Short mmCIF file of C-alpha atoms in Angstrom, two decimals:
data_model
loop_
_atom_site.label_atom_id
_atom_site.label_comp_id
_atom_site.label_asym_id
_atom_site.label_seq_id
_atom_site.Cartn_x
_atom_site.Cartn_y
_atom_site.Cartn_z
CA MET A 1 33.30 10.62 -15.30
CA ARG A 2 31.42 13.76 -16.27
CA ILE A 3 30.00 14.31 -19.72
CA GLY A 4 29.59 18.00 -20.33
CA PHE A 5 26.95 19.74 -22.38
CA ASP A 6 29.29 20.39 -25.29
CA TYR A 7 30.75 16.87 -25.15
CA LEU A 8 27.68 14.91 -26.24
CA PRO A 9 27.67 15.68 -30.00
CA ALA A 10 31.25 14.42 -30.34
CA ARG A 11 30.43 11.46 -28.12
CA ILE A 12 27.47 10.56 -30.34
CA LYS A 13 29.59 10.70 -33.50
CA ALA A 14 32.24 8.51 -31.89
CA LEU A 15 29.70 5.80 -31.21
CA SER A 16 27.78 3.66 -33.68
CA PRO A 17 26.20 5.49 -36.61
CA CYS A 18 22.46 5.09 -36.88
CA HIS A 19 20.91 4.27 -40.23
CA ILE A 20 17.26 3.42 -40.71
CA PRO A 21 16.67 1.56 -44.00
CA PRO A 22 13.75 2.54 -46.24
CA GLY A 23 10.55 1.03 -44.92
CA ALA A 24 11.72 0.58 -41.34
CA ALA A 25 8.91 1.35 -38.92
CA CYS A 26 9.30 4.33 -36.59
CA GLN A 27 7.76 5.39 -33.32
CA ARG A 28 4.21 6.67 -33.25
CA HIS A 29 3.42 10.38 -33.25
CA SER A 30 4.37 10.73 -29.58
CA GLU A 31 8.02 10.12 -30.46
CA PRO A 32 10.32 12.69 -32.17
CA GLN A 33 9.88 12.78 -35.94
CA GLY A 34 11.89 14.18 -38.83
CA ASP A 35 15.60 14.37 -39.53
CA LEU A 36 17.14 14.57 -36.08
CA THR A 37 20.87 14.43 -35.46
CA MET A 38 21.96 10.81 -35.91
CA THR A 39 18.44 10.18 -37.29
CA ALA A 40 17.65 9.43 -33.67
CA VAL A 41 14.20 7.96 -34.17
CA ALA A 42 13.83 4.54 -32.60
CA GLU A 43 12.97 1.74 -34.97
CA GLN A 44 10.28 -0.35 -33.36
CA GLN A 45 10.57 -3.30 -35.71
CA THR A 46 13.61 -5.55 -35.85
CA ILE A 47 15.64 -4.62 -38.91
CA GLY A 48 17.80 -6.91 -40.93
CA ARG A 49 16.78 -10.07 -39.09
CA ASN A 50 17.26 -13.24 -41.10
CA PHE A 51 19.02 -11.30 -43.86
CA ASN A 52 20.81 -13.62 -46.31
CA PRO A 53 22.35 -12.14 -49.47
CA GLN A 54 22.85 -15.60 -50.96
CA PRO A 55 19.60 -17.53 -50.47
CA GLY A 56 19.87 -21.23 -51.04
CA ILE A 57 23.47 -21.49 -49.83
CA ARG A 58 22.64 -21.28 -46.13
CA GLN A 59 19.25 -21.35 -44.50
CA PHE A 60 18.64 -19.75 -41.12
CA ASN A 61 16.33 -22.52 -40.01
CA LEU A 62 15.73 -24.75 -36.98
CA GLU A 63 18.48 -27.17 -38.02
CA LEU A 64 21.13 -24.43 -37.96
CA PHE A 65 19.68 -23.03 -34.72
CA GLN A 66 20.00 -26.41 -32.99
CA GLN A 67 23.47 -26.95 -34.42
CA LEU A 68 24.71 -23.68 -32.93
CA ASN A 69 22.99 -24.36 -29.63
CA LYS A 70 24.69 -27.76 -29.37
CA GLU A 71 28.04 -26.18 -30.25
CA TYR A 72 27.69 -23.55 -27.49
CA LYS A 73 26.16 -25.76 -24.81
CA ASP A 74 29.47 -26.09 -22.97
CA LYS A 75 30.30 -22.38 -23.35
CA PRO A 76 26.97 -20.52 -22.90
CA ILE A 77 26.87 -16.74 -23.07
CA ILE A 78 25.39 -16.66 -19.54
CA ALA A 79 27.16 -19.32 -17.49
CA ALA A 80 24.91 -19.23 -14.41
CA PRO A 81 21.54 -17.44 -14.74
CA ARG A 82 20.40 -15.94 -11.44
CA LEU A 83 17.96 -17.75 -9.18
CA LYS A 84 14.38 -16.60 -8.70
CA ALA A 85 13.90 -17.47 -5.02
CA ASP A 86 12.64 -14.75 -2.65
CA SER A 87 15.90 -14.82 -0.67
CA SER A 88 18.00 -14.17 -3.76
CA ARG A 89 15.65 -11.36 -4.81
CA PHE A 90 16.06 -9.66 -1.43
CA ASP A 91 19.84 -10.09 -1.66
CA ALA A 92 19.86 -8.55 -5.14
CA ALA A 93 17.63 -5.68 -3.97
CA ARG A 94 19.91 -4.89 -1.02
CA CYS A 95 22.96 -5.02 -3.27
CA TRP A 96 21.35 -2.53 -5.65
CA ALA A 97 20.21 -0.28 -2.81
CA GLU A 98 23.82 -0.09 -1.57
CA LYS A 99 25.05 0.79 -5.07
CA LEU A 100 22.43 3.49 -5.47
CA GLU A 101 23.26 4.95 -2.07
CA ARG A 102 26.93 5.19 -3.03
CA ARG A 103 26.24 6.63 -6.47
CA ILE A 104 23.40 9.08 -6.00
CA GLY A 105 22.49 9.11 -2.29
CA MET A 106 19.11 7.59 -1.46
CA ARG A 107 18.48 8.08 2.26
CA GLY A 108 15.39 10.11 3.00
CA GLN A 109 14.69 10.85 -0.66
CA ARG A 110 11.38 10.73 -2.47
CA VAL A 111 11.87 7.97 -5.05
CA LEU A 112 10.08 6.75 -8.17
CA GLU A 113 11.07 3.26 -9.35
CA ILE A 114 9.96 2.60 -12.92
CA GLY A 115 9.52 -1.08 -13.70
CA CYS A 116 9.61 -2.16 -10.07
CA GLY A 117 8.66 -5.77 -10.92
CA HIS A 118 7.95 -7.76 -7.77
CA GLY A 119 8.84 -4.68 -5.72
CA TYR A 120 11.78 -5.87 -3.64
CA LEU A 121 14.02 -2.85 -4.30
CA SER A 122 11.19 -0.42 -3.55
CA HIS A 123 10.53 -2.28 -0.29
CA VAL A 124 14.20 -2.19 0.77
CA LEU A 125 14.49 1.54 0.01
CA ALA A 126 11.35 2.28 2.04
CA THR A 127 12.17 0.09 5.06
CA GLU A 128 15.96 0.36 5.29
CA TYR A 129 16.80 3.75 3.75
CA GLY A 130 13.90 5.89 4.98
CA CYS A 131 12.73 6.72 1.47
CA GLU A 132 9.21 7.59 0.41
CA VAL A 133 8.80 5.30 -2.60
CA VAL A 134 6.38 4.87 -5.48
CA GLY A 135 6.97 1.63 -7.41
CA VAL A 136 5.40 1.49 -10.88
CA ASP A 137 4.96 -1.50 -13.17
CA ILE A 138 2.65 -2.40 -16.05
CA GLU A 139 1.81 -5.72 -14.34
CA VAL A 140 0.29 -6.27 -10.92
CA ARG A 141 2.49 -8.62 -8.88
CA SER A 142 1.24 -10.89 -6.10
CA ALA A 143 4.29 -9.97 -3.97
CA TRP A 144 3.09 -6.37 -3.66
CA GLN A 145 0.55 -7.30 -1.02
CA ASP A 146 3.17 -9.05 1.12
CA LEU A 147 5.77 -6.29 0.69
CA ASP A 148 3.44 -3.35 1.29
CA CYS A 149 4.60 -1.09 4.12
CA GLU A 150 4.63 2.49 5.35
CA ASN A 151 6.00 5.07 2.87
CA LEU A 152 5.62 2.61 -0.04
CA ARG A 153 2.99 2.67 -2.77
CA TYR A 154 2.76 0.29 -5.71
CA VAL A 155 1.05 1.55 -8.86
CA ASN A 156 -0.08 -0.51 -11.85
CA ALA A 157 0.35 1.84 -14.83
CA ASP A 158 2.18 2.54 -18.07
CA ILE A 159 3.28 6.06 -17.30
CA SER A 160 4.49 6.64 -20.87
CA GLU A 161 0.78 6.78 -21.78
CA GLY A 162 -0.36 8.88 -18.85
CA HIS A 163 -0.09 8.88 -15.06
CA ASP A 164 -1.65 10.20 -11.87
CA PHE A 165 1.46 12.02 -10.66
CA ALA A 166 0.63 15.42 -12.15
CA HIS A 167 1.05 17.18 -8.80
CA GLU A 168 3.96 15.06 -7.55
CA SER A 169 7.71 15.32 -7.98
CA PHE A 170 10.63 13.08 -7.10
CA ASP A 171 14.21 13.61 -5.91
CA ARG A 172 15.39 10.33 -7.42
CA ILE A 173 14.16 8.13 -10.27
CA VAL A 174 15.47 4.59 -10.66
CA SER A 175 14.90 2.15 -13.52
CA LEU A 176 16.83 -1.11 -13.78
CA VAL A 177 16.80 -3.27 -16.93
CA VAL A 178 13.33 -2.19 -18.03
CA TRP A 179 13.83 0.54 -20.61
CA GLU A 180 14.63 -1.90 -23.42
CA HIS A 181 11.04 -3.18 -23.22
CA VAL A 182 9.48 0.29 -23.43
CA GLN A 183 7.64 0.98 -26.69
CA HIS A 184 7.94 4.75 -26.44
CA PRO A 185 11.29 5.40 -24.72
CA TYR A 186 11.51 9.08 -25.67
CA THR A 187 8.04 9.79 -24.28
CA LEU A 188 8.87 8.01 -21.04
CA LEU A 189 12.15 9.93 -20.71
CA GLN A 190 10.15 13.11 -21.21
CA THR A 191 7.78 12.06 -18.42
CA CYS A 192 10.74 11.39 -16.12
CA ARG A 193 12.15 14.82 -16.83
CA ASP A 194 8.83 16.41 -15.88
CA LEU A 195 8.53 14.39 -12.65
CA LEU A 196 12.13 14.96 -11.51
CA VAL A 197 12.92 18.02 -9.41
CA ASP A 198 15.52 20.45 -10.77
CA GLY A 199 18.90 19.04 -9.83
CA GLY A 200 17.35 15.61 -9.16
CA LYS A 201 19.12 12.43 -10.25
CA PHE A 202 17.95 9.58 -12.44
CA TYR A 203 19.73 6.20 -12.42
CA LEU A 204 19.01 4.26 -15.61
CA ARG A 205 20.27 0.79 -16.55
CA ALA A 206 19.14 -0.79 -19.82
CA ASN A 207 19.90 -3.70 -22.10
CA LEU A 208 20.75 -2.87 -25.73
CA HIS A 209 19.13 -4.64 -28.67
CA ARG A 210 22.31 -5.47 -30.56
CA GLY A 211 24.05 -7.09 -27.59
CA ALA A 212 24.67 -10.82 -27.48
CA THR A 213 22.01 -11.62 -24.86
CA ALA A 214 19.17 -9.29 -25.88
CA SER A 215 16.93 -12.22 -26.83
CA HIS A 216 16.53 -12.84 -23.05
CA ARG A 217 16.36 -16.58 -23.84
CA TYR A 218 19.83 -17.41 -22.53
CA ARG A 219 18.53 -20.10 -20.16
CA GLU A 220 17.83 -22.32 -23.18
CA VAL A 221 19.61 -20.58 -26.08
CA PHE A 222 23.36 -20.60 -25.54
CA PHE A 223 24.88 -18.81 -28.54
CA PRO A 224 25.13 -15.01 -28.98
CA TRP A 225 23.02 -12.75 -31.22
CA SER A 226 20.36 -15.42 -31.77
CA HIS A 227 17.72 -12.68 -32.16
CA LEU A 228 19.74 -10.98 -34.92
CA LEU A 229 20.39 -14.20 -36.84
CA PHE A 230 17.06 -16.00 -36.64
CA ASP A 231 13.44 -15.10 -37.22
CA ASP A 232 10.89 -15.39 -34.40
CA SER A 233 9.31 -18.41 -36.07
CA VAL A 234 12.52 -20.42 -35.60
CA PHE A 235 12.40 -19.69 -31.86
CA TYR A 236 8.80 -20.94 -31.76
CA GLU A 237 9.81 -24.18 -33.50
CA PHE A 238 12.73 -24.62 -31.12
CA TYR A 239 10.59 -24.33 -27.98
CA GLU A 240 7.80 -26.48 -29.42
CA GLN A 241 10.29 -29.24 -30.16
CA MET A 242 11.48 -29.02 -26.54
CA GLY A 243 7.88 -29.55 -25.43
CA GLN A 244 7.61 -26.05 -23.97
CA GLU A 245 5.30 -23.15 -24.58
CA PRO A 246 6.35 -21.50 -27.87
CA LEU A 247 8.43 -18.39 -27.21
CA GLY A 248 10.08 -15.86 -29.46
CA PRO A 249 12.91 -13.57 -28.42
CA ALA A 250 11.83 -10.96 -25.90
CA TRP A 251 10.54 -7.71 -27.38
CA VAL A 252 13.37 -5.20 -27.14
CA ASN A 253 13.31 -1.76 -28.74
CA THR A 254 16.17 -1.12 -31.15
CA LEU A 255 17.63 2.05 -29.63
CA THR A 256 21.41 2.24 -29.74
CA TYR A 257 23.47 3.87 -27.00
CA ALA A 258 24.20 6.79 -29.34
CA GLN A 259 20.47 7.39 -29.74
CA TYR A 260 19.95 7.30 -25.98
CA LEU A 261 22.66 9.94 -25.57
CA HIS A 262 20.95 12.11 -28.16
CA TYR A 263 17.61 11.79 -26.39
CA PHE A 264 19.21 12.75 -23.06
CA GLU A 265 20.65 15.88 -24.64
CA MET A 266 17.36 16.82 -26.32
CA LEU A 267 15.48 16.58 -23.04
CA GLY A 268 17.88 18.63 -20.94
CA PHE A 269 19.63 15.86 -19.01
CA SER A 270 23.34 15.93 -18.20
CA VAL A 271 25.09 12.55 -18.11
CA ILE A 272 27.26 12.82 -15.00
CA TRP A 273 28.39 9.17 -14.90
CA GLU A 274 28.28 6.25 -17.31
CA HIS A 275 29.35 2.63 -17.41
CA LEU A 276 29.14 0.22 -20.35
CA THR A 277 28.95 -3.54 -19.81
CA GLN A 278 30.78 -5.08 -22.74
CA ARG A 279 31.93 -8.57 -23.71
CA PRO A 280 34.68 -9.53 -26.17
CA LEU A 281 33.52 -10.07 -29.73
CA ASP A 282 33.04 -13.74 -30.63
CA GLU A 283 35.29 -13.50 -33.69
CA ASN A 284 34.59 -17.06 -34.83
CA LEU A 285 30.81 -16.63 -34.93
CA TYR A 286 31.13 -13.13 -36.35
CA ASP A 287 33.26 -14.37 -39.26
CA ARG A 288 30.92 -17.28 -39.96
CA PHE A 289 27.88 -15.02 -40.15
CA ASP A 290 29.42 -11.76 -41.30
CA ASP A 291 26.80 -11.44 -44.05
CA VAL A 292 24.35 -10.62 -41.23
CA LEU A 293 26.43 -9.40 -38.30
CA SER A 294 28.67 -7.02 -40.26
CA ARG A 295 25.61 -4.85 -40.82
CA TYR A 296 25.96 -3.76 -37.19
CA PRO A 297 28.92 -1.81 -35.72
CA LYS A 298 31.13 -4.02 -33.57
CA PHE A 299 30.76 -1.50 -30.74
CA ASP A 300 27.03 -2.26 -30.66
CA LEU A 301 27.50 -6.03 -30.92
CA THR A 302 29.84 -6.05 -27.91
CA THR A 303 27.86 -3.63 -25.70
CA GLU A 304 25.27 -5.42 -23.57
CA PHE A 305 24.13 -2.82 -21.03
CA PHE A 306 24.66 0.79 -20.14
CA ASP A 307 24.32 2.43 -16.74
CA VAL A 308 24.00 6.21 -16.57
CA ILE A 309 23.30 8.78 -13.91
CA LEU A 310 21.34 11.68 -15.36
CA ASN A 311 21.05 15.06 -13.72
CA LYS A 312 18.15 17.31 -14.63
CA ARG A 313 19.61 20.65 -15.63
CA PRO A 314 17.76 23.59 -14.10
CA PRO A 315 16.23 25.90 -16.71
CA THR A 316 18.84 28.62 -16.28
CA GLU A 317 19.38 29.10 -20.02
CA PRO A 318 16.37 30.52 -21.88
CA ASP A 319 15.78 29.49 -25.48
CA THR A 320 16.06 33.07 -26.76
CA PRO A 321 18.93 35.59 -26.53
CA THR A 322 19.15 37.26 -23.15
CA SER A 323 20.18 40.69 -24.37
CA THR A 324 19.97 43.07 -27.32
CA LYS A 325 23.77 42.90 -27.56
CA GLU A 326 23.63 39.14 -28.08
CA ILE A 327 20.93 39.49 -30.76
CA LYS A 328 23.04 42.06 -32.63
CA HIS A 329 26.15 39.87 -32.29
CA ASN A 330 24.38 36.85 -33.79
CA ASP A 331 22.79 38.91 -36.57
CA ALA A 332 26.17 40.41 -37.49
CA PHE A 333 27.75 36.96 -37.47
CA LEU A 334 25.02 35.65 -39.77
CA ARG A 335 25.43 38.47 -42.28
CA ALA A 336 29.23 38.22 -42.22
CA THR A 337 28.98 34.49 -42.87
CA ALA A 338 26.66 35.07 -45.81
CA GLU A 339 29.06 37.65 -47.28
CA ARG A 340 31.94 35.16 -47.10
CA LEU A 341 29.96 32.68 -49.18
CA PRO A 342 29.36 34.49 -52.49
CA MET A 343 28.59 31.24 -54.31
CA SER A 344 25.66 30.38 -52.03
CA ARG A 345 22.11 31.30 -52.96
CA PRO A 346 20.64 34.46 -51.41
CA MET A 347 19.34 33.82 -47.90
CA ASP A 348 15.63 34.50 -47.54
CA GLU A 349 14.05 35.64 -44.28
CA THR A 350 12.87 32.14 -43.31
CA THR A 351 16.33 30.62 -43.77
CA ALA A 352 17.95 33.51 -41.96
CA GLN A 353 15.59 33.05 -39.01
CA GLU A 354 16.36 29.31 -38.90
CA VAL A 355 20.08 30.03 -38.75
CA LEU A 356 19.55 32.68 -36.07
CA ASP A 357 17.51 30.20 -34.03
CA LEU A 358 20.39 27.73 -34.30
CA LEU A 359 22.92 30.33 -33.22
CA ASN A 360 20.70 31.28 -30.29
CA SER A 361 20.33 27.69 -29.09
CA PRO A 362 21.75 26.81 -25.63
CA PHE A 363 24.44 24.58 -27.20
CA TYR A 364 25.91 27.28 -29.45
CA ARG A 365 25.69 29.88 -26.71
CA ALA A 366 27.54 27.55 -24.34
CA VAL A 367 30.24 26.98 -26.96
CA GLY A 368 30.47 30.72 -27.57
CA LYS A 369 30.85 31.47 -23.86
CA THR A 370 33.58 28.84 -23.57
CA TYR A 371 35.40 30.32 -26.56
CA ARG A 372 35.18 33.86 -25.16
CA LEU A 373 36.46 32.66 -21.77
CA LEU A 374 39.44 30.88 -23.34
CA ARG A 375 40.21 33.93 -25.48
CA HIS A 376 40.13 36.13 -22.36
CA VAL A 377 42.49 33.73 -20.55
CA ALA A 378 44.83 33.69 -23.56
CA HIS A 379 44.91 37.50 -23.69
CA THR A 380 45.54 37.65 -19.94
CA LEU A 381 48.43 35.20 -20.17
CA ARG A 382 49.83 37.00 -23.19
CA GLY A 383 49.63 40.31 -21.34
CA SER A 384 51.40 38.81 -18.32
CA LYS A 385 54.16 37.47 -20.57
CA LEU A 386 54.62 40.84 -22.29
CA SER A 387 54.75 42.59 -18.91
CA ALA A 388 57.39 40.18 -17.69
CA ASN A 389 59.55 40.82 -20.78
CA THR A 390 59.17 44.62 -20.73
CA PRO A 391 62.12 46.35 -19.06
CA PRO A 392 61.17 48.64 -16.18
CA LYS A 393 60.95 52.36 -16.86
CA HIS A 394 63.43 54.61 -15.08
#
């Protein structure tokens, strides 16, 4: 499935609308600010958690938490969590390497794996696929020493806050189920764009905050959307009562899939393939807690993960008009539009320049080229039809 340049705005509107309530915290200065399309600024605090419009009638406390957990014990959201043995990790790494080879071609490529964890996938790509691999993670793992080999380098760094790859580039970037834990996802996407060669491919898989399992506590917590229904303190109480180290839900940024798509477009990525991992809506639980869950689009509540393949578009389209003819065309269009709107206020030079900048953007130029091409085809077909119906001259 290919998502074209002019397809993304409609795709974003078709997905969940994004609304950030007053007071919701936003990304720091390194993230996009202001009124973007879809208000695509990632909230970095959980919004709406533990919301109850009728306090006193139902309390989202430990008692309710345990009641739901008991109810779902025989039908957990994750029936069989994966094992953590080395053999299973190697099996999982080889399975992913095969998928990546089929999807984006890995053999002999220079690869950056972001969030490499214990490093098994990086090791498999280096030893079995002839890749030159850099595996990056914010934690040093003991397995790195055992898995170290030729053409493989492990780096302990948070590359969203700086990196040592200024003079390096990569043919492929891979990140599997890590992006949801990134505090500055836009900044990290920007870094990936800069490190990827023109025409390079980026495979990204991420968990979404509003999905049923985003708490990451599904080994002990069996019911869906626990992180949306209950405050962190209830999780702490739950684990303390079990005699375990107190844990809250895992920290997951609140980006929706629609916001991810907007970020991709802003940064010059083309989405050339996508896959959404979805589960049926638990209608019973949704109806019981609709005072909380109805605040989120059902699309978001049922979408657990997304997988995308991003292609870095080469900078073939400059940000300014390429010819005097195009400048004159846009200027004439602007003035004609203003004349057709007599009720609007006079357009000052600043406003006029803003509109011209919009008309000169790559998106509008692409739309204009498509329109002109279709019009040319229509005229050609119309001319062919007229020629066919015109009697021959004698």
